[in-house]
């Protein structure tokens, strides 16, 4: 590697690593703020939070890499231009394109790594992250007794504490309702004071109660005491100086859900899995298309016993042939038939010798009857029957059409994800073609102008990506056009910047636009003079 290549690579690697980490942190923070309320107050360990942040950080890399390439290339070539290092390189006869070559090779390798990450690492990280996030959402909040309010997060237990002391364990004026017997508020414990703490690695909550009473209201009993009517209830009251109650806190733990319930989501699938999903959805769509066509043909174009029908479209003919072939392969072999005896054959043969009515003769007979019936005016019953039949056909067609639209929409969603895996990877090259020439043009390093320019282009890229994604899902434009639109536009802009950078265009200086304006005015003046009529 030449010294000039080492100089340019070293000026790029440092800013790239730094900006990539900063961008991942910003995107991760912005993404996690959406789930802030679902995470806070769940008493999650640092290992759980670290795992969640790690997987979501990997999930952010498809967006972070292009932005990091754009910003770091702007900073690198802006610094080289600001310190006249790029000018010195050009004075040696080395073109700008040759100066871009080492970083371009690095970015191409980075694009390959981004594709591998998008296709293999990101789907797995998304599966781990969102399955863990779902389990965190289902987890109960941490044990939090508040003064003067009932706490009911422990199953079948309601606890009220009127005062909590600063030590976090001592309690005053405690009321506990026990509903574990499913008989209402029949078991109540009241204590003057107590202590609360967890035992066995926070698996159980232990309450030590002092100076209180335990009330237990029994079931209805017969008349067994003086002064009590039939059907009365027993009430027992027990005073205690000290008692202990232990509650199970297993429901507060983080219970993991089987990941297979999340694997069908498109963001958790790689290219091969997405292709299989799209193939399956396509077959379902063709099945519904075939059912709709057969329903329409057999019910709408077969009235009056007409035997001619509409032919299947070419795409349905091919699909039906595949279905028929699969059905034949899976069909059971025909069973052998028992031959009739001689006596039976003697009875059957004379009947078979009678003339057989051909299919054409059957058609003629049926059509003759149909024509004779059709000559008479329709009755109210026939009209009502026809209307009901049409309504039934319409309902079936609407049902099939709705299912087809659902499958087609789902197909577009998976197709969008398939193209995004490729488009997000190649966005690194597009961002480099913008950042490096633009940095050479503006000749400003640091975090001022490069950051501002990067934000502008990234916002443009993000808006175009979101618009294309939305239009592709809705079927307004084709999926490839919608997903690749942002990358193609950035490629064109990057090539324009590269062309301007090769000729040292001063795009960000007022003199450049003043010269352009003067040339435009001169061109308009010459055109106006040429358009005047000659005397």
Tab-separated table of N, CA and C in Angstrom, residues 15-115:
chain	number	residue	atom	x	y	z
A	15	UNK	N	-12.634	8.842	11.963
A	15	UNK	CA	-13.980	9.445	11.961
A	15	UNK	C	-15.093	8.437	11.713
A	16	UNK	N	-14.822	7.408	10.895
A	16	UNK	CA	-15.870	6.424	10.613
A	16	UNK	C	-16.260	5.657	11.873
A	17	UNK	N	-15.280	5.164	12.616
A	17	UNK	CA	-15.583	4.407	13.839
A	17	UNK	C	-16.317	5.296	14.836
A	18	UNK	N	-15.829	6.525	14.999
A	18	UNK	CA	-16.452	7.434	15.961
A	18	UNK	C	-17.880	7.779	15.555
A	19	UNK	N	-18.070	8.164	14.299
A	19	UNK	CA	-19.416	8.546	13.856
A	19	UNK	C	-20.367	7.352	13.860
A	20	UNK	N	-19.858	6.166	13.548
A	20	UNK	CA	-20.723	4.985	13.573
A	20	UNK	C	-21.239	4.725	14.985
A	21	UNK	N	-20.362	4.803	15.977
A	21	UNK	CA	-20.788	4.585	17.358
A	21	UNK	C	-21.759	5.671	17.808
A	22	UNK	N	-21.485	6.914	17.424
A	22	UNK	CA	-22.377	8.009	17.814
A	22	UNK	C	-23.746	7.851	17.160
A	23	UNK	N	-23.761	7.506	15.881
A	23	UNK	CA	-25.033	7.345	15.166
A	23	UNK	C	-25.829	6.178	15.741
A	24	UNK	N	-25.158	5.061	16.039
A	24	UNK	CA	-25.855	3.922	16.647
A	24	UNK	C	-26.443	4.324	17.991
A	25	UNK	N	-25.683	5.085	18.782
A	25	UNK	CA	-26.183	5.532	20.086
A	25	UNK	C	-27.405	6.430	19.929
A	26	UNK	N	-27.352	7.366	18.985
A	26	UNK	CA	-28.489	8.275	18.782
A	26	UNK	C	-29.719	7.509	18.305
A	27	UNK	N	-29.543	6.643	17.320
A	27	UNK	CA	-30.675	5.868	16.807
A	27	UNK	C	-31.218	4.918	17.867
A	28	UNK	N	-30.318	4.322	18.649
A	28	UNK	CA	-30.758	3.412	19.704
A	28	UNK	C	-31.544	4.157	20.768
A	29	UNK	N	-31.069	5.335	21.148
A	29	UNK	CA	-31.788	6.138	22.145
A	29	UNK	C	-33.164	6.537	21.633
A	30	UNK	N	-33.207	7.002	20.389
A	30	UNK	CA	-34.499	7.401	19.806
A	30	UNK	C	-35.461	6.224	19.726
A	31	UNK	N	-34.949	5.040	19.397
A	31	UNK	CA	-35.805	3.861	19.268
A	31	UNK	C	-36.284	3.373	20.631
A	32	UNK	N	-35.412	3.388	21.624
A	32	UNK	CA	-35.779	2.857	22.935
A	32	UNK	C	-36.716	3.789	23.690
A	33	UNK	N	-36.727	5.075	23.345
A	33	UNK	CA	-37.649	5.991	24.020
A	33	UNK	C	-39.107	5.606	23.781
A	34	UNK	N	-39.385	4.930	22.678
A	34	UNK	CA	-40.759	4.503	22.397
A	34	UNK	C	-41.229	3.456	23.399
A	35	UNK	N	-40.294	2.702	23.965
A	35	UNK	CA	-40.640	1.624	24.893
A	35	UNK	C	-40.226	1.961	26.318
A	36	UNK	N	-40.020	3.254	26.585
A	36	UNK	CA	-39.544	3.671	27.909
A	36	UNK	C	-40.524	3.252	28.999
A	37	UNK	N	-41.812	3.491	28.773
A	37	UNK	CA	-42.817	3.161	29.791
A	37	UNK	C	-42.951	1.660	30.007
A	38	UNK	N	-42.618	0.863	29.007
A	38	UNK	CA	-42.723	-0.594	29.144
A	38	UNK	C	-41.530	-1.201	29.873
A	39	UNK	N	-40.432	-0.458	29.960
A	39	UNK	CA	-39.211	-0.991	30.560
A	39	UNK	C	-39.015	-0.500	31.986
A	40	UNK	N	-39.283	0.799	32.207
A	40	UNK	CA	-39.040	1.379	33.522
A	40	UNK	C	-40.026	0.805	34.536
A	41	UNK	N	-39.528	0.532	35.734
A	41	UNK	CA	-40.364	0.040	36.824
A	41	UNK	C	-40.579	-1.452	36.822
A	42	UNK	N	-39.855	-2.198	35.968
A	42	UNK	CA	-40.023	-3.649	35.902
A	42	UNK	C	-38.946	-4.395	36.698
A	43	UNK	N	-38.052	-3.664	37.370
A	43	UNK	CA	-36.998	-4.289	38.177
A	43	UNK	C	-36.181	-5.272	37.337
A	44	UNK	N	-35.743	-4.797	36.176
A	44	UNK	CA	-34.946	-5.637	35.282
A	44	UNK	C	-33.477	-5.563	35.676
A	45	UNK	N	-32.803	-6.675	35.574
A	45	UNK	CA	-31.383	-6.703	35.871
A	45	UNK	C	-30.562	-6.070	34.759
A	46	UNK	N	-29.310	-5.753	35.101
A	46	UNK	CA	-28.437	-5.152	34.103
A	46	UNK	C	-28.153	-6.107	32.956
A	47	UNK	N	-28.182	-7.402	33.241
A	47	UNK	CA	-27.940	-8.365	32.166
A	47	UNK	C	-29.066	-8.344	31.142
A	48	UNK	N	-30.312	-8.206	31.620
A	48	UNK	CA	-31.456	-8.151	30.698
A	48	UNK	C	-31.422	-6.865	29.881
A	49	UNK	N	-31.177	-5.735	30.550
A	49	UNK	CA	-31.114	-4.461	29.833
A	49	UNK	C	-29.956	-4.441	28.840
A	50	UNK	N	-28.812	-4.968	29.255
A	50	UNK	CA	-27.668	-5.015	28.346
A	50	UNK	C	-27.935	-5.874	27.125
A	51	UNK	N	-28.593	-7.016	27.336
A	51	UNK	CA	-28.934	-7.891	26.207
A	51	UNK	C	-29.896	-7.200	25.251
A	52	UNK	N	-30.897	-6.525	25.814
A	52	UNK	CA	-31.882	-5.826	24.981
A	52	UNK	C	-31.218	-4.722	24.166
A	53	UNK	N	-30.365	-3.920	24.791
A	53	UNK	CA	-29.692	-2.830	24.080
A	53	UNK	C	-28.720	-3.365	23.031
A	54	UNK	N	-28.052	-4.461	23.336
A	54	UNK	CA	-27.094	-5.037	22.384
A	54	UNK	C	-27.796	-5.495	21.108
A	55	UNK	N	-28.901	-6.204	21.255
A	55	UNK	CA	-29.606	-6.695	20.066
A	55	UNK	C	-30.236	-5.554	19.276
A	56	UNK	N	-30.761	-4.553	19.970
A	56	UNK	CA	-31.332	-3.418	19.245
A	56	UNK	C	-30.239	-2.586	18.574
A	57	UNK	N	-29.035	-2.548	19.153
A	57	UNK	CA	-27.928	-1.850	18.501
A	57	UNK	C	-27.569	-2.524	17.179
A	58	UNK	N	-27.555	-3.862	17.166
A	58	UNK	CA	-27.319	-4.581	15.904
A	58	UNK	C	-28.453	-4.302	14.922
A	59	UNK	N	-29.670	-4.212	15.433
A	59	UNK	CA	-30.827	-3.954	14.577
A	59	UNK	C	-30.751	-2.566	13.927
A	60	UNK	N	-30.020	-1.631	14.546
A	60	UNK	CA	-29.900	-0.277	14.012
A	60	UNK	C	-28.810	-0.140	12.951
A	61	UNK	N	-27.962	-1.131	12.790
A	61	UNK	CA	-26.819	-0.996	11.877
A	61	UNK	C	-27.198	-0.728	10.416
A	62	UNK	N	-28.288	-1.289	9.855
A	62	UNK	CA	-28.607	-0.972	8.453
A	62	UNK	C	-28.835	0.511	8.202
A	63	UNK	N	-29.310	1.235	9.211
A	63	UNK	CA	-29.514	2.679	9.054
A	63	UNK	C	-28.261	3.448	9.438
A	64	UNK	N	-27.523	2.942	10.428
A	64	UNK	CA	-26.359	3.669	10.938
A	64	UNK	C	-25.186	3.645	9.971
A	65	UNK	N	-24.975	2.540	9.269
A	65	UNK	CA	-23.802	2.429	8.392
A	65	UNK	C	-23.796	3.471	7.266
A	66	UNK	N	-24.873	3.637	6.489
A	66	UNK	CA	-24.833	4.664	5.430
A	66	UNK	C	-24.588	6.067	5.974
A	67	UNK	N	-25.235	6.403	7.101
A	67	UNK	CA	-25.034	7.735	7.670
A	67	UNK	C	-23.607	7.908	8.163
A	68	UNK	N	-23.027	6.874	8.757
A	68	UNK	CA	-21.639	6.956	9.221
A	68	UNK	C	-20.678	7.115	8.053
A	69	UNK	N	-20.929	6.404	6.949
A	69	UNK	CA	-20.078	6.545	5.761
A	69	UNK	C	-20.175	7.958	5.201
A	70	UNK	N	-21.378	8.498	5.127
A	70	UNK	CA	-21.565	9.853	4.608
A	70	UNK	C	-20.826	10.878	5.464
A	71	UNK	N	-21.026	10.822	6.764
A	71	UNK	CA	-20.426	11.815	7.654
A	71	UNK	C	-18.908	11.679	7.716
A	72	UNK	N	-18.409	10.453	7.822
A	72	UNK	CA	-16.957	10.258	7.937
A	72	UNK	C	-16.231	10.622	6.643
A	73	UNK	N	-16.817	10.319	5.487
A	73	UNK	CA	-16.177	10.703	4.220
A	73	UNK	C	-16.175	12.221	4.047
A	74	UNK	N	-17.247	12.874	4.489
A	74	UNK	CA	-17.271	14.336	4.455
A	74	UNK	C	-16.185	14.921	5.343
A	75	UNK	N	-16.062	14.390	6.559
A	75	UNK	CA	-15.050	14.895	7.490
A	75	UNK	C	-13.643	14.629	6.963
A	76	UNK	N	-13.414	13.411	6.451
A	76	UNK	CA	-12.071	13.043	5.997
A	76	UNK	C	-11.605	13.937	4.855
A	77	UNK	N	-12.396	14.051	3.798
A	77	UNK	CA	-11.964	14.851	2.656
A	77	UNK	C	-12.109	16.343	2.918
A	78	UNK	N	-12.991	16.710	3.840
A	78	UNK	CA	-13.035	18.113	4.251
A	78	UNK	C	-11.771	18.519	4.979
A	79	UNK	N	-11.274	17.646	5.862
A	79	UNK	CA	-10.010	17.925	6.550
A	79	UNK	C	-8.839	17.969	5.576
A	80	UNK	N	-8.804	17.020	4.629
A	80	UNK	CA	-7.720	17.017	3.642
A	80	UNK	C	-7.737	18.293	2.796
A	81	UNK	N	-8.940	18.751	2.444
A	81	UNK	CA	-9.019	19.983	1.667
A	81	UNK	C	-8.720	21.213	2.489
A	82	UNK	N	-9.151	21.221	3.754
A	82	UNK	CA	-8.927	22.388	4.603
A	82	UNK	C	-7.443	22.597	4.902
A	83	UNK	N	-6.699	21.508	5.059
A	83	UNK	CA	-5.267	21.603	5.361
A	83	UNK	C	-4.406	21.517	4.095
A	84	UNK	N	-5.009	21.686	2.934
A	84	UNK	CA	-4.317	21.727	1.637
A	84	UNK	C	-3.579	20.430	1.319
A	85	UNK	N	-3.909	19.357	2.021
A	85	UNK	CA	-3.297	18.068	1.706
A	85	UNK	C	-3.832	17.526	0.386
A	86	UNK	N	-5.107	17.771	0.135
A	86	UNK	CA	-5.693	17.324	-1.125
A	86	UNK	C	-5.097	18.108	-2.298
A	87	UNK	N	-4.806	19.384	-2.064
A	87	UNK	CA	-4.164	20.191	-3.111
A	87	UNK	C	-2.758	19.683	-3.409
A	88	UNK	N	-2.043	19.292	-2.353
A	88	UNK	CA	-0.695	18.750	-2.552
A	88	UNK	C	-0.734	17.442	-3.321
A	89	UNK	N	-1.736	16.627	-3.031
A	89	UNK	CA	-1.872	15.358	-3.751
A	89	UNK	C	-2.143	15.616	-5.225
A	90	UNK	N	-3.007	16.591	-5.521
A	90	UNK	CA	-3.305	16.903	-6.924
A	90	UNK	C	-2.084	17.482	-7.633
A	91	UNK	N	-1.270	18.227	-6.902
A	91	UNK	CA	-0.075	18.812	-7.523
A	91	UNK	C	0.936	17.756	-7.936
A	92	UNK	N	0.849	16.570	-7.341
A	92	UNK	CA	1.726	15.466	-7.721
A	92	UNK	C	1.222	14.723	-8.950
A	93	UNK	N	0.125	15.189	-9.499
A	93	UNK	CA	-0.424	14.540	-10.686
A	93	UNK	C	-1.390	13.414	-10.379
A	94	UNK	N	-1.811	13.303	-9.111
A	94	UNK	CA	-2.760	12.257	-8.710
A	94	UNK	C	-4.166	12.837	-8.784
A	95	UNK	N	-5.020	12.236	-9.558
A	95	UNK	CA	-6.375	12.756	-9.742
A	95	UNK	C	-7.223	12.504	-8.501
A	96	UNK	N	-8.353	13.204	-8.463
A	96	UNK	CA	-9.264	13.029	-7.332
A	96	UNK	C	-9.831	11.620	-7.294
A	97	UNK	N	-10.128	11.072	-8.462
A	97	UNK	CA	-10.674	9.710	-8.512
A	97	UNK	C	-9.673	8.719	-7.937
A	98	UNK	N	-8.384	8.910	-8.243
A	98	UNK	CA	-7.360	8.031	-7.672
A	98	UNK	C	-7.262	8.223	-6.162
A	99	UNK	N	-7.484	9.428	-5.685
A	99	UNK	CA	-7.462	9.669	-4.239
A	99	UNK	C	-8.635	8.991	-3.541
A	100	UNK	N	-9.757	8.903	-4.240
A	100	UNK	CA	-10.938	8.260	-3.650
A	100	UNK	C	-10.835	6.742	-3.648
A	101	UNK	N	-9.946	6.201	-4.450
A	101	UNK	CA	-9.914	4.756	-4.664
A	101	UNK	C	-9.722	3.940	-3.385
A	102	UNK	N	-8.761	4.249	-2.489
A	102	UNK	CA	-8.583	3.397	-1.300
A	102	UNK	C	-9.811	3.353	-0.406
A	103	UNK	N	-10.438	4.513	-0.203
A	103	UNK	CA	-11.645	4.519	0.630
A	103	UNK	C	-12.798	3.849	-0.098
A	104	UNK	N	-12.842	4.004	-1.423
A	104	UNK	CA	-13.904	3.344	-2.182
A	104	UNK	C	-13.801	1.831	-2.047
A	105	UNK	N	-12.581	1.299	-2.115
A	105	UNK	CA	-12.396	-0.142	-1.928
A	105	UNK	C	-12.847	-0.553	-0.531
A	106	UNK	N	-12.509	0.261	0.462
A	106	UNK	CA	-12.947	-0.035	1.834
A	106	UNK	C	-14.469	-0.022	1.937
A	107	UNK	N	-15.107	0.960	1.302
A	107	UNK	CA	-16.570	1.066	1.367
A	107	UNK	C	-17.231	-0.095	0.638
A	108	UNK	N	-16.636	-0.557	-0.466
A	108	UNK	CA	-17.180	-1.730	-1.159
A	108	UNK	C	-17.130	-2.948	-0.247
A	109	UNK	N	-15.990	-3.136	0.444
A	109	UNK	CA	-15.914	-4.230	1.415
A	109	UNK	C	-16.905	-4.049	2.546
A	110	UNK	N	-17.078	-2.791	2.976
A	110	UNK	CA	-18.061	-2.509	4.024
A	110	UNK	C	-19.476	-2.810	3.542
A	111	UNK	N	-19.742	-2.559	2.258
A	111	UNK	CA	-21.059	-2.882	1.695
A	111	UNK	C	-21.321	-4.378	1.740
A	112	UNK	N	-20.295	-5.174	1.414
A	112	UNK	CA	-20.443	-6.630	1.525
A	112	UNK	C	-20.698	-7.064	2.956
A	113	UNK	N	-19.967	-6.458	3.909
A	113	UNK	CA	-20.199	-6.783	5.323
A	113	UNK	C	-21.594	-6.346	5.757
A	114	UNK	N	-22.051	-5.186	5.250
A	114	UNK	CA	-23.399	-4.717	5.588
A	114	UNK	C	-24.461	-5.665	5.048
A	115	UNK	N	-24.238	-6.173	3.829
A	115	UNK	CA	-25.194	-7.137	3.274
A	115	UNK	C	-25.241	-8.406	4.120
